[in-house]
Amino acid sequence: MLSASSRLLVFDESKTRAIFEGNPQLVEYFVGDVDIDFKNDRPFAVIYVKLQLLRRSGFIIMNVYIPSLLLLVISYLTLYFTPTNFQVRVLASLTSLLVMATLYTQASSSLPKTSYFKMMDVWLLSSIFFIFIIIVLHTIIDRVREWEPTKPSAALVGQATLPTDLSSGTKSSPSNTVHPSEGATEGDTPTGPAEVEEPQQKWWEAVDLCMKEAVAKIPTLGHRPRKTFEKMILGARIFVLALLIIFNITYWSVILH
């Protein structure tokens, strides 16, 4: 009110008050305290009404924080996928990154325009950065896995040590079976049919030998040395999890302070 001189009109601070009569619960805000500021010492008496708007935390938590946190968890869980399935791990991380970028654009458009970073901007940009780190780690781990030399499998080694020559049908080790042709002099003819070894007996001996070799290797299975990319996967899981924990503790400490 600027139409009356302070010599003719002066506001009474003890009897003047402002009351908000509308619905205090808005979509993103709720109305807080209503304050009045008087300026009677000026050439024209002025009264200012200050209306406090407080942001509703439930709206931001449900539409920004929970979706972005779920996307971070999904991106982190890609570190537990099968290391050989590179496409699935990268596609899941890239999809989370694209959705996070879309969420950041949508949230920024609904917030007031400022020249400084808001805490919402810090949260969403940090989430995008974490997903980017996970994608880089997936790429490095896959390159190391391809460069690492492969060793022959235990099945092939065990097959090479079998004493039974399955292709020729005879045993490489000495056998107790005596054929009629053995021990006979030259020119002698066998008087009866040659003794044929049962194939089931040969099959059982081969399986029995494989089982013995497998049982012999059981105590050493737990002490198998890890490959380089497996060590990198374990390190990436610990590194990303530590970053997320430290960031969340710092962020929420500043927010709730």
C-alpha positions as MATLAB code, in Angstrom:
seq = 'MLSASSRLLVFDESKTRAIFEGNPQLVEYFVGDVDIDFKNDRPFAVIYVKLQLLRRSGFIIMNVYIPSLLLLVISYLTLYFTPTNFQVRVLASLTSLLVMATLYTQASSSLPKTSYFKMMDVWLLSSIFFIFIIIVLHTIIDRVREWEPTKPSAALVGQATLPTDLSSGTKSSPSNTVHPSEGATEGDTPTGPAEVEEPQQKWWEAVDLCMKEAVAKIPTLGHRPRKTFEKMILGARIFVLALLIIFNITYWSVILH';
ca = [
       0.000    0.000    0.000;
       1.814    3.078   -1.268;
      -0.995    5.638   -1.733;
      -0.934    7.430    1.619;
       1.782    9.507    3.233;
       3.093    8.397    6.594;
       1.874   11.723    8.004;
      -1.716   10.710    7.177;
      -1.610    6.916    7.509;
       0.425    4.729    9.867;
      -0.096    0.964   10.228;
      -0.742   -0.315   13.733;
       1.685   -3.198   14.315;
      -0.107   -4.465   17.438;
      -3.510   -4.858   15.784;
      -2.554   -5.819   12.221;
      -2.088   -9.428   11.191;
      -2.271  -11.584    8.049;
      -4.103  -14.916    7.873;
      -3.857  -17.444    5.025;
      -7.341  -18.870    4.456;
      -6.658  -21.196    1.499;
      -5.614  -24.852    1.443;
      -2.081  -25.020    2.895;
      -1.354  -28.399    1.260;
      -0.223  -27.732   -2.306;
       1.158  -30.227   -4.848;
       4.858  -29.681   -4.148;
       4.716  -27.225   -1.244;
       2.759  -26.454    1.887;
       2.194  -23.023    3.380;
       4.215  -22.254    6.473;
       4.294  -19.148    8.650;
       2.791  -15.853    7.501;
       4.746  -12.805    8.667;
       4.159   -9.044    8.355;
       6.854   -6.421    8.044;
       5.950   -2.752    8.642;
       7.810    0.266    7.217;
       6.243    3.315    8.896;
       9.443    5.343    8.936;
       9.389    6.011    5.205;
       7.699    8.923    3.428;
       4.911    6.520    2.497;
       3.850    3.795    4.941;
       4.496    0.323    3.545;
       3.432   -3.124    4.764;
       5.028   -6.363    3.509;
       3.340   -9.758    3.851;
       5.815  -12.679    3.818;
       4.437  -16.092    2.955;
       6.694  -19.082    3.666;
       6.473  -22.053    1.276;
       8.025  -25.311    2.444;
       8.746  -28.104   -0.011;
       6.923  -31.371    0.643;
       9.573  -34.037    1.188;
       7.253  -36.917    0.319;
       6.790  -35.689   -3.236;
      10.545  -35.475   -3.880;
      11.307  -38.784   -2.175;
       8.678  -40.694   -4.153;
       9.435  -39.115   -7.538;
      13.213  -38.583   -7.435;
      15.110  -40.236   -4.610;
      13.524  -43.704   -4.604;
      13.631  -44.211   -8.429;
      17.225  -42.982   -8.647;
      18.256  -45.187   -5.714;
      16.699  -48.241   -7.369;
      18.574  -47.466  -10.583;
      21.823  -47.256   -8.622;
      21.142  -50.644   -7.017;
      20.400  -52.220  -10.403;
      23.617  -50.810  -11.837;
      25.614  -52.105   -8.891;
      24.087  -55.584   -9.183;
      25.444  -55.863  -12.730;
      28.843  -56.443  -11.105;
      27.446  -59.794   -9.884;
      26.373  -60.983  -13.341;
      28.286  -63.709  -15.177;
      31.661  -62.230  -16.211;
      31.509  -63.859  -19.643;
      28.159  -62.226  -20.486;
      29.482  -58.750  -21.279;
      26.537  -57.582  -23.393;
      23.943  -58.144  -20.666;
      26.030  -56.335  -18.048;
      26.692  -53.312  -20.250;
      23.132  -53.081  -21.608;
      21.681  -53.107  -18.088;
      24.089  -50.375  -16.983;
      23.484  -48.253  -20.088;
      19.713  -48.538  -19.671;
      20.026  -47.361  -16.064;
      22.210  -44.467  -17.219;
      19.672  -43.348  -19.844;
      16.771  -43.535  -17.402;
      18.791  -41.596  -14.820;
      19.563  -38.867  -17.361;
      15.867  -38.620  -18.256;
      14.954  -38.412  -14.577;
      17.506  -35.643  -14.066;
      16.081  -33.622  -16.960;
      12.532  -34.048  -15.700;
      13.422  -33.097  -12.123;
      15.450  -30.068  -13.206;
      12.577  -28.696  -15.266;
      10.239  -28.778  -12.264;
      12.687  -27.038   -9.900;
      13.325  -23.284   -9.703;
      16.075  -21.987  -11.969;
      19.174  -21.022   -9.989;
      22.779  -20.164  -10.823;
      24.098  -22.507   -8.143;
      23.855  -26.273   -7.675;
      20.935  -27.470   -5.630;
      21.147  -30.591   -3.466;
      18.843  -32.336   -5.921;
      21.324  -31.613   -8.708;
      24.162  -32.990   -6.596;
      22.271  -36.231   -5.959;
      21.274  -36.874   -9.576;
      24.625  -35.887  -11.084;
      26.449  -38.092   -8.584;
      24.167  -41.000   -9.465;
      24.956  -40.548  -13.164;
      28.660  -40.441  -12.338;
      28.465  -43.689  -10.325;
      26.746  -45.524  -13.179;
      29.389  -44.207  -15.576;
      32.120  -45.618  -13.305;
      30.399  -49.025  -13.307;
      30.289  -49.076  -17.124;
      33.992  -48.226  -17.295;
      34.782  -51.020  -14.833;
      32.784  -53.516  -16.927;
      34.776  -52.544  -20.018;
      38.138  -52.887  -18.281;
      37.234  -56.242  -16.717;
      36.087  -57.648  -20.059;
      39.297  -56.542  -21.803;
      41.430  -58.152  -19.098;
      39.396  -61.363  -19.312;
      39.999  -61.604  -23.075;
      43.712  -60.866  -22.780;
      44.282  -63.411  -20.019;
      45.640  -66.749  -21.381;
      43.410  -69.779  -20.926;
      44.603  -73.092  -19.506;
      43.502  -76.585  -20.625;
      40.572  -77.856  -18.678;
      40.878  -80.602  -16.106;
      38.585  -82.840  -18.139;
      40.995  -82.935  -21.068;
      43.946  -83.628  -18.789;
      42.117  -86.443  -17.098;
      41.116  -87.907  -20.441;
      44.723  -87.963  -21.605;
      45.766  -90.046  -18.581;
      43.246  -92.797  -19.086;
      44.989  -96.141  -19.383;
      42.321  -97.507  -21.662;
      42.669  -97.021  -25.381;
      39.006  -96.674  -26.329;
      39.714  -96.234  -30.043;
      41.529  -99.519  -30.505;
      39.549 -101.474  -27.943;
      42.673 -102.747  -26.126;
      44.274 -101.676  -22.842;
      47.604  -99.937  -22.783;
      48.544 -101.503  -19.435;
      49.297 -105.203  -19.079;
      46.174 -107.284  -18.689;
      45.650 -110.587  -16.909;
      43.519 -111.889  -19.777;
      45.373 -114.459  -21.862;
      44.224 -114.946  -25.404;
      44.669 -118.302  -27.145;
      46.890 -116.678  -29.731;
      49.427 -115.667  -27.064;
      52.049 -118.288  -26.280;
      51.275 -120.288  -29.397;
      54.089 -121.139  -31.733;
      54.203 -120.056  -35.298;
      52.131 -122.229  -37.544;
      49.759 -123.350  -34.777;
      46.114 -122.638  -35.326;
      43.756 -121.811  -32.475;
      41.434 -124.643  -31.586;
      38.533 -122.436  -30.415;
      37.101 -118.938  -30.656;
      39.163 -116.130  -29.146;
      38.078 -114.822  -25.779;
      36.308 -111.449  -26.187;
      36.512 -108.969  -23.328;
      33.172 -107.578  -22.245;
      32.726 -103.892  -23.187;
      30.849 -103.219  -19.960;
      33.907 -104.080  -17.933;
      36.069 -101.629  -19.915;
      33.443  -98.852  -19.547;
      33.219  -99.390  -15.802;
      36.971  -99.268  -15.335;
      37.191  -95.964  -17.261;
      34.423  -94.401  -15.151;
      36.008  -95.715  -11.968;
      39.352  -94.149  -12.861;
      37.701  -90.795  -13.666;
      35.888  -90.843  -10.321;
      39.129  -91.542   -8.476;
      40.840  -88.609  -10.167;
      37.895  -86.327   -9.387;
      37.896  -87.347   -5.716;
      41.646  -86.806   -5.509;
      41.219  -83.219   -6.715;
      38.386  -82.283   -4.338;
      40.601  -80.982   -1.474;
      42.397  -78.610   -3.847;
      39.288  -77.087   -5.428;
      38.844  -74.514   -2.644;
      42.426  -73.308   -3.067;
      42.160  -72.613   -6.791;
      44.024  -69.394   -7.574;
      41.737  -66.646   -8.792;
      42.236  -65.200  -12.213;
      43.055  -61.549  -12.746;
      39.594  -60.515  -13.949;
      37.975  -62.306  -10.989;
      40.154  -60.306   -8.611;
      39.199  -57.137  -10.475;
      35.492  -57.962  -10.147;
      35.829  -58.392   -6.377;
      37.765  -55.135   -6.152;
      35.163  -53.306   -8.247;
      32.342  -54.525   -5.995;
      34.103  -53.300   -2.867;
      35.205  -50.017   -4.477;
      31.755  -49.033   -5.797;
      29.994  -50.090   -2.592;
      32.418  -48.020   -0.491;
      31.857  -44.983   -2.724;
      28.077  -45.304   -2.432;
      28.191  -45.649    1.355;
      30.532  -42.678    1.830;
      28.503  -40.493   -0.529;
      25.168  -41.329    1.130;
      26.505  -40.705    4.630;
      27.947  -37.328    3.586;
      24.916  -36.279    1.550;
      22.239  -37.099    4.107;
      24.317  -35.621    6.914;
      24.336  -32.290    5.064;
      20.626  -32.541    4.180;
      19.442  -33.396    7.675;
      21.803  -31.025    9.466;
];
